[in-house]
Short mmCIF file of C-alpha atoms in Angstrom, two decimals:
data_model
loop_
_atom_site.label_atom_id
_atom_site.label_comp_id
_atom_site.label_asym_id
_atom_site.label_seq_id
_atom_site.Cartn_x
_atom_site.Cartn_y
_atom_site.Cartn_z
CA MET A 1 -56.42 -24.82 52.00
CA LYS A 2 -56.75 -21.87 49.61
CA LEU A 3 -53.70 -20.16 48.17
CA LEU A 4 -53.32 -16.87 46.37
CA HIS A 5 -50.45 -17.04 43.87
CA LEU A 6 -48.73 -13.70 43.17
CA SER A 7 -45.39 -12.95 41.56
CA ASP A 8 -43.36 -10.15 40.01
CA LEU A 9 -44.88 -7.29 41.99
CA HIS A 10 -42.00 -5.03 40.91
CA ILE A 11 -42.93 -2.48 43.56
CA GLY A 12 -41.31 0.86 42.69
CA LYS A 13 -41.19 0.33 38.96
CA ASN A 14 -41.21 3.34 36.61
CA ILE A 15 -42.39 3.57 33.04
CA GLY A 16 -40.54 6.31 31.23
CA ALA A 17 -40.48 9.28 33.61
CA TYR A 18 -43.51 8.12 35.58
CA SER A 19 -43.64 6.28 38.89
CA LEU A 20 -46.19 3.44 38.97
CA LEU A 21 -46.56 3.43 42.79
CA GLU A 22 -50.09 4.86 42.78
CA ASP A 23 -51.13 2.35 40.13
CA GLN A 24 -49.60 -0.46 42.15
CA LYS A 25 -51.34 0.62 45.36
CA TYR A 26 -54.66 0.70 43.47
CA CYS A 27 -54.12 -2.91 42.33
CA LEU A 28 -52.84 -4.12 45.72
CA ASP A 29 -56.01 -2.82 47.34
CA GLN A 30 -58.02 -5.02 44.99
CA ILE A 31 -55.83 -7.99 45.93
CA LEU A 32 -56.54 -7.38 49.62
CA GLU A 33 -60.25 -7.56 48.85
CA ILE A 34 -59.72 -10.82 46.95
CA ILE A 35 -57.85 -12.31 49.92
CA LYS A 36 -60.77 -11.38 52.16
CA ASN A 37 -63.61 -12.41 49.83
CA GLU A 38 -62.03 -15.69 48.72
CA ASN A 39 -61.08 -16.61 52.29
CA ILE A 40 -57.44 -17.18 51.28
CA ASP A 41 -55.30 -19.02 53.86
CA ILE A 42 -51.81 -18.41 52.45
CA VAL A 43 -50.55 -15.73 50.07
CA ILE A 44 -47.63 -16.87 47.92
CA ILE A 45 -45.27 -14.29 46.37
CA ALA A 46 -42.96 -15.98 43.87
CA GLY A 47 -40.19 -13.41 43.62
CA ASP A 48 -39.37 -9.95 42.25
CA ILE A 49 -41.10 -8.21 45.11
CA PHE A 50 -39.28 -4.98 44.28
CA ASP A 51 -38.11 -3.66 40.94
CA THR A 52 -34.59 -3.01 42.15
CA SER A 53 -32.30 -4.61 44.71
CA ILE A 54 -32.20 -1.34 46.70
CA PRO A 55 -35.80 0.02 46.67
CA ASN A 56 -36.52 3.53 47.84
CA SER A 57 -38.41 4.26 51.06
CA GLU A 58 -41.71 4.92 49.26
CA SER A 59 -41.61 1.50 47.58
CA MET A 60 -40.72 -0.23 50.84
CA LYS A 61 -43.65 1.45 52.61
CA VAL A 62 -46.12 0.34 49.91
CA TYR A 63 -45.00 -3.25 50.32
CA SER A 64 -44.81 -3.06 54.12
CA ASP A 65 -48.39 -1.70 54.31
CA PHE A 66 -49.57 -4.52 52.01
CA VAL A 67 -47.90 -7.16 54.19
CA ASP A 68 -49.18 -5.60 57.43
CA LYS A 69 -52.79 -5.67 56.23
CA ILE A 70 -52.50 -9.34 55.23
CA ILE A 71 -50.92 -10.65 58.42
CA PHE A 72 -52.38 -8.29 61.04
CA ASP A 73 -55.74 -7.14 59.67
CA LEU A 74 -56.75 -10.20 57.65
CA LYS A 75 -54.85 -12.71 59.83
CA LYS A 76 -53.44 -14.63 56.86
CA LYS A 77 -50.02 -16.20 56.22
CA ILE A 78 -47.51 -15.13 53.58
CA ILE A 79 -44.75 -17.21 52.00
CA ALA A 80 -42.49 -15.05 49.84
CA ILE A 81 -39.21 -15.60 47.99
CA SER A 82 -36.74 -13.29 46.31
CA GLY A 83 -36.42 -12.96 42.57
CA ASN A 84 -33.53 -11.90 40.35
CA HIS A 85 -34.55 -8.22 40.80
CA ASP A 86 -34.41 -8.49 44.60
CA SER A 87 -31.62 -8.50 47.17
CA GLY A 88 -32.21 -11.77 49.01
CA LYS A 89 -30.12 -10.76 52.01
CA ARG A 90 -31.94 -7.46 52.42
CA LEU A 91 -35.33 -9.19 52.32
CA GLU A 92 -34.28 -11.56 55.12
CA ILE A 93 -33.47 -8.78 57.59
CA SER A 94 -35.68 -9.35 60.69
CA LYS A 95 -36.57 -12.80 59.33
CA SER A 96 -37.18 -14.29 62.82
CA PHE A 97 -39.54 -11.44 63.74
CA PHE A 98 -41.42 -11.88 60.47
CA GLU A 99 -41.87 -15.60 60.97
CA LYS A 100 -43.33 -15.08 64.45
CA ASN A 101 -46.01 -13.02 62.70
CA SER A 102 -46.82 -15.51 59.90
CA TYR A 103 -44.67 -13.83 57.22
CA TYR A 104 -42.17 -16.40 55.91
CA ILE A 105 -39.56 -14.80 53.68
CA PHE A 106 -36.87 -16.72 51.84
CA GLY A 107 -34.36 -14.33 50.35
CA SER A 108 -31.20 -16.45 50.18
CA SER A 109 -32.19 -19.65 52.02
CA PHE A 110 -32.95 -22.53 49.62
CA ASP A 111 -32.83 -25.63 51.86
CA LYS A 112 -35.83 -25.05 54.11
CA SER A 113 -39.46 -26.18 53.93
CA LEU A 114 -42.70 -25.32 55.71
CA THR A 115 -45.61 -27.57 56.65
CA PHE A 116 -49.17 -26.52 57.47
CA LYS A 117 -52.28 -28.58 58.13
CA ASP A 118 -55.90 -28.34 56.99
CA GLU A 119 -58.90 -30.66 57.13
CA PHE A 120 -57.44 -32.84 54.37
CA GLY A 121 -54.04 -33.32 56.07
CA LEU A 122 -50.56 -31.88 55.65
CA VAL A 123 -49.33 -29.49 52.96
CA ASN A 124 -45.58 -29.11 52.48
CA PHE A 125 -44.21 -25.91 50.95
CA TYR A 126 -40.77 -25.80 49.32
CA PRO A 127 -39.62 -22.18 48.73
CA ILE A 128 -36.66 -21.85 46.37
CA PRO A 129 -35.68 -18.21 45.76
CA TYR A 130 -33.68 -17.14 42.71
CA ILE A 131 -30.16 -18.57 42.78
CA SER A 132 -27.55 -17.51 40.26
CA LEU A 133 -25.51 -20.21 38.60
CA ALA A 134 -22.33 -18.67 40.00
CA ARG A 135 -23.66 -18.93 43.53
CA ALA A 136 -24.96 -22.44 42.87
CA LYS A 137 -21.53 -23.60 41.72
CA ASN A 138 -19.86 -21.99 44.73
CA GLU A 139 -22.32 -23.14 47.44
CA ILE A 140 -23.97 -26.30 46.09
CA ASP A 141 -21.94 -28.14 43.43
CA PRO A 142 -19.10 -26.89 41.22
CA ASN A 143 -20.26 -29.23 38.44
CA ILE A 144 -23.58 -27.42 37.93
CA GLU A 145 -23.72 -26.24 34.32
CA ASN A 146 -27.30 -24.98 33.95
CA PHE A 147 -30.56 -24.44 35.84
CA THR A 148 -31.79 -27.96 35.14
CA ASP A 149 -28.72 -29.33 36.96
CA LEU A 150 -29.41 -26.94 39.84
CA TYR A 151 -33.06 -27.93 40.32
CA ARG A 152 -32.30 -31.63 39.94
CA ILE A 153 -30.02 -31.33 42.97
CA LEU A 154 -32.36 -29.10 45.01
CA LEU A 155 -35.31 -31.46 44.55
CA LYS A 156 -33.57 -34.83 44.85
CA ASP A 157 -34.45 -35.53 48.54
CA ILE A 158 -38.19 -34.73 48.36
CA ASN A 159 -40.37 -37.82 48.97
CA TYR A 160 -43.64 -36.16 47.80
CA LYS A 161 -45.63 -37.62 50.67
CA ASP A 162 -48.84 -35.70 51.43
CA ARG A 163 -49.54 -32.59 49.29
CA ASN A 164 -46.56 -30.58 48.10
CA VAL A 165 -46.24 -27.06 46.75
CA LEU A 166 -43.09 -25.65 45.13
CA ILE A 167 -42.50 -21.89 45.06
CA SER A 168 -39.69 -20.74 42.80
CA HIS A 169 -38.42 -17.96 40.55
CA CYS A 170 -37.01 -19.31 37.31
CA TYR A 171 -37.59 -19.74 33.59
CA ALA A 172 -39.31 -23.17 33.39
CA ASN A 173 -39.94 -24.57 29.96
CA GLU A 174 -41.12 -27.83 28.45
CA LYS A 175 -37.73 -28.17 26.80
CA ALA A 176 -34.79 -27.04 28.85
CA PHE A 177 -32.90 -25.46 25.97
CA GLU A 178 -35.74 -24.11 23.91
CA ASP A 179 -34.80 -20.74 22.43
CA GLU A 180 -37.51 -18.37 23.58
CA GLU A 181 -37.33 -14.65 24.21
CA ILE A 182 -38.35 -13.55 27.69
CA GLU A 183 -40.39 -10.38 27.36
CA GLY A 184 -39.89 -7.65 29.89
CA GLU A 185 -37.44 -9.56 32.03
CA LYS A 186 -33.81 -9.34 32.91
CA PRO A 187 -32.09 -12.50 31.64
CA LEU A 188 -31.12 -14.93 34.38
CA THR A 189 -27.75 -15.56 32.75
CA ILE A 190 -25.52 -13.54 30.49
CA GLY A 191 -24.54 -15.25 27.26
CA GLY A 192 -26.25 -18.52 28.24
CA ASN A 193 -29.64 -20.15 28.16
CA ASP A 194 -31.96 -19.38 31.06
CA ALA A 195 -34.47 -22.20 30.61
CA MET A 196 -34.74 -25.22 32.86
CA ASP A 197 -36.65 -28.47 32.33
CA ALA A 198 -40.13 -28.14 33.88
CA ASN A 199 -40.57 -31.93 33.78
CA LEU A 200 -38.70 -31.94 37.10
CA PHE A 201 -41.78 -30.35 38.68
CA GLU A 202 -44.39 -32.94 37.68
CA ASN A 203 -44.61 -34.67 41.07
CA PHE A 204 -45.72 -31.53 42.89
CA ASP A 205 -49.39 -30.88 43.51
CA TYR A 206 -48.89 -27.22 42.58
CA VAL A 207 -45.91 -25.19 41.37
CA ALA A 208 -46.11 -21.42 41.96
CA LEU A 209 -43.63 -19.81 39.55
CA GLY A 210 -42.39 -16.27 39.12
CA HIS A 211 -40.21 -14.49 36.55
CA LEU A 212 -42.32 -14.43 33.38
CA HIS A 213 -44.87 -11.63 33.19
CA ARG A 214 -47.42 -13.46 31.02
CA LYS A 215 -49.83 -15.76 32.84
CA HIS A 216 -49.61 -19.34 31.51
CA PHE A 217 -48.89 -22.90 32.55
CA VAL A 218 -46.06 -25.21 31.47
CA ILE A 219 -46.71 -28.88 30.59
CA ASP A 220 -49.55 -29.11 33.12
CA GLU A 221 -52.03 -26.58 34.56
CA LYS A 222 -50.58 -27.11 38.02
CA ILE A 223 -47.14 -25.78 36.91
CA ARG A 224 -48.11 -22.17 36.56
CA TYR A 225 -46.92 -18.61 36.09
CA CYS A 226 -49.55 -16.24 37.47
CA GLY A 227 -47.98 -13.29 35.65
CA THR A 228 -47.85 -9.69 36.90
CA PHE A 229 -50.94 -8.14 38.47
CA MET A 230 -50.61 -5.10 36.18
CA LYS A 231 -48.94 -4.23 32.89
CA TYR A 232 -45.33 -3.11 32.96
CA SER A 233 -44.40 -2.73 29.28
CA PHE A 234 -45.99 -2.03 25.93
CA SER A 235 -45.41 -5.63 24.88
CA GLU A 236 -48.19 -6.47 27.38
CA VAL A 237 -50.90 -4.11 26.07
CA ARG A 238 -53.15 -6.97 24.88
CA GLN A 239 -52.86 -9.02 28.05
CA LYS A 240 -55.55 -9.26 30.74
CA LYS A 241 -53.89 -9.13 34.14
CA SER A 242 -55.08 -11.25 37.05
CA VAL A 243 -54.12 -13.15 40.20
CA THR A 244 -54.42 -16.92 40.64
CA VAL A 245 -56.46 -18.63 43.36
CA VAL A 246 -55.61 -22.28 44.09
CA ASP A 247 -57.86 -24.53 46.19
CA LEU A 248 -55.83 -27.47 47.50
CA LYS A 249 -58.49 -30.06 48.17
CA ASP A 250 -58.24 -33.73 47.16
CA ASN A 251 -58.63 -32.46 43.59
CA ILE A 252 -56.90 -29.15 43.02
CA SER A 253 -58.91 -26.32 41.46
CA ILE A 254 -57.45 -23.18 39.92
CA LYS A 255 -59.11 -19.92 38.88
CA GLU A 256 -57.96 -16.47 37.80
CA ILE A 257 -59.44 -13.19 39.08
CA GLU A 258 -58.90 -10.15 36.89
CA ILE A 259 -57.32 -6.97 38.30
CA ARG A 260 -58.48 -3.58 37.02
CA PRO A 261 -55.75 -1.02 36.24
CA LEU A 262 -55.85 2.54 37.50
CA ASN A 263 -54.30 3.70 34.22
CA ASP A 264 -53.98 1.24 31.38
CA PHE A 265 -51.10 0.75 28.93
CA CYS A 266 -51.89 1.29 25.25
CA GLN A 267 -50.39 2.08 21.87
CA ILE A 268 -51.87 4.66 19.49
CA GLU A 269 -50.89 4.47 15.83
CA ASP A 270 -52.05 7.33 13.62
CA TYR A 271 -51.05 10.56 11.97
CA PHE A 272 -50.07 13.26 14.45
CA GLU A 273 -52.86 15.59 13.28
CA ASN A 274 -55.48 12.89 13.98
CA ILE A 275 -54.04 12.06 17.40
CA LEU A 276 -54.42 15.66 18.52
CA LYS A 277 -58.15 15.39 17.78
CA MET A 278 -58.63 12.33 20.02
CA GLU A 279 -60.15 12.43 23.49
CA ASN A 280 -57.86 13.11 26.45
CA SER A 281 -56.51 10.06 28.26
CA ASN A 282 -54.54 9.31 31.45
CA ASP A 283 -53.31 5.95 30.10
CA TYR A 284 -49.61 5.23 29.65
CA ILE A 285 -49.25 5.58 25.90
CA GLU A 286 -46.68 4.73 23.28
CA PHE A 287 -47.37 6.74 20.13
CA ILE A 288 -46.56 5.32 16.72
CA LEU A 289 -46.67 8.14 14.20
CA LYS A 290 -47.53 7.39 10.58
CA ASP A 291 -46.22 10.76 9.41
CA ASP A 292 -43.53 10.81 6.73
CA GLN A 293 -42.06 14.11 8.00
CA PRO A 294 -40.68 14.72 11.51
CA ILE A 295 -42.99 16.62 13.86
CA ASP A 296 -41.53 19.55 15.74
CA SER A 297 -41.62 19.01 19.55
CA PRO A 298 -44.30 16.31 19.36
CA MET A 299 -44.04 15.14 22.96
CA ALA A 300 -44.65 18.60 24.43
CA LYS A 301 -47.81 18.94 22.34
CA LEU A 302 -49.06 15.44 23.15
CA LYS A 303 -48.63 15.84 26.92
CA ILE A 304 -51.27 18.58 26.96
CA LYS A 305 -53.90 15.97 26.07
CA PHE A 306 -52.08 12.84 27.25
CA PRO A 307 -50.24 13.58 30.53
CA HIS A 308 -48.86 10.01 30.70
CA ALA A 309 -47.39 10.00 27.21
CA VAL A 310 -44.36 7.74 27.50
CA SER A 311 -42.68 7.52 24.11
CA ILE A 312 -42.97 8.32 20.43
CA ARG A 313 -41.66 6.45 17.44
CA TYR A 314 -42.30 6.67 13.73
CA LYS A 315 -43.85 3.74 11.89
CA ASN A 316 -41.96 4.47 8.69
CA THR A 317 -38.49 5.83 8.03
CA ILE A 318 -39.05 9.57 8.13
CA ASP A 319 -37.72 11.89 5.47
CA LEU A 320 -34.87 13.93 6.95
CA GLU A 321 -34.15 15.82 3.73
CA GLY A 322 -32.52 19.10 4.54
CA TYR A 323 -30.98 17.90 7.82
CA ASP A 324 -27.80 16.93 6.00
CA ASP A 325 -27.09 20.61 5.41
CA ILE A 326 -25.86 21.32 8.91
CA GLU A 327 -22.10 21.04 9.37
CA ILE A 328 -20.72 21.39 12.90
CA ASP A 329 -17.13 20.82 13.94
CA LEU A 330 -17.80 18.77 17.09
CA GLU A 331 -14.12 18.24 17.92
CA ASN A 332 -12.81 21.78 17.84
CA LEU A 333 -15.76 23.88 19.09
CA SER A 334 -16.93 24.46 22.65
CA THR A 335 -20.31 23.26 23.86
CA MET A 336 -21.64 26.82 23.67
CA GLU A 337 -20.36 27.30 20.10
CA ILE A 338 -21.87 23.99 18.99
CA PHE A 339 -25.26 24.92 20.43
CA GLN A 340 -25.14 28.40 18.90
CA LYS A 341 -24.58 26.88 15.44
CA PHE A 342 -27.37 24.38 15.97
CA TYR A 343 -29.72 27.10 17.20
CA LYS A 344 -28.93 29.21 14.10
CA PHE A 345 -29.63 26.20 11.84
CA LYS A 346 -32.86 25.29 13.61
CA MET A 347 -34.33 28.76 14.25
CA ASP A 348 -32.76 30.67 11.34
CA GLU A 349 -31.59 33.39 13.74
CA ASN A 350 -28.78 33.98 16.17
CA MET A 351 -29.17 33.35 19.88
CA SER A 352 -29.92 36.40 21.96
CA GLU A 353 -27.59 37.38 24.78
CA LYS A 354 -30.30 36.41 27.26
CA ASP A 355 -30.56 32.92 25.72
CA LYS A 356 -26.79 32.55 25.86
CA GLU A 357 -26.77 33.34 29.57
CA ILE A 358 -29.51 30.76 30.18
CA PHE A 359 -27.62 28.11 28.25
CA LYS A 360 -24.42 28.89 30.17
CA LYS A 361 -26.28 28.18 33.41
CA VAL A 362 -27.56 24.91 31.96
CA ILE A 363 -24.02 23.86 31.04
CA GLN A 364 -22.78 24.73 34.52
#
């Protein structure tokens, strides 16, 4: 039985002012080809299907089209769970219809399992979607204090007969309370530690995890985060993105297949004058300016050559000498009067009557 391990699709995500839907569709098309070429039997999606709990219609269509092609065109199964970005209850709408068509979605259900058979025997799948500690205390056990307690209870009745695959969305670590920053992720708890003890997973044949965007394994290669299929932040610029293929024979085999981006993420660090001489690029770019003086309207100038310019920051503390000279009474002046004073300071001339009328409309 061959599995494709995906997680953290974050369909509908934006970077700055730009929607990533076209980039995501480009990558999802590659994944469909991988499913076909690798003869995948089951696609696993380990949470954070959407970027928000209430995705817009365009995002829902992108995901719906992806699912339809897998189950109807390629005739493959899907097992998916919700993540902390998703609304579990929303995902489970039409659950019975989905399951009749080989799409098994677990949005809020955490006490079910699935069993399928191949030439080597049975394979049991245990989908555990994201569960908040507050919900766990209310619905499972009021004495639960952390995620290790939660998973110890959820896994206690598994006998590990045959081959067993866990699918979950959590922060699994070798040490349950190791202090480690989670890049690009919403914390699972507020004011507490998110990590749970991954040693609880050692009896599974494979553990398909979601939540962390960097592909890596924990303790053992079979306890694995596949990572995101594309970059979603500038902290990921040096990462190669991929999907994970798992072959569940007598001896498990794992391989990663790289996904090509439509537009890459990158950082450019240089002086502004040098950047303007560079070749045009459609990449999503964070600019790090080495200039010691502030540049006037830098983003507008950069977007002519770099239409996906996302942000600008200065490497060094810039010299703002002369900007201390402006004195504006913010408390006692109207918005129009404040802007007129700022305009006079910045442009060394008074606003024209035409400009005043435009700004009045903006205020309104």
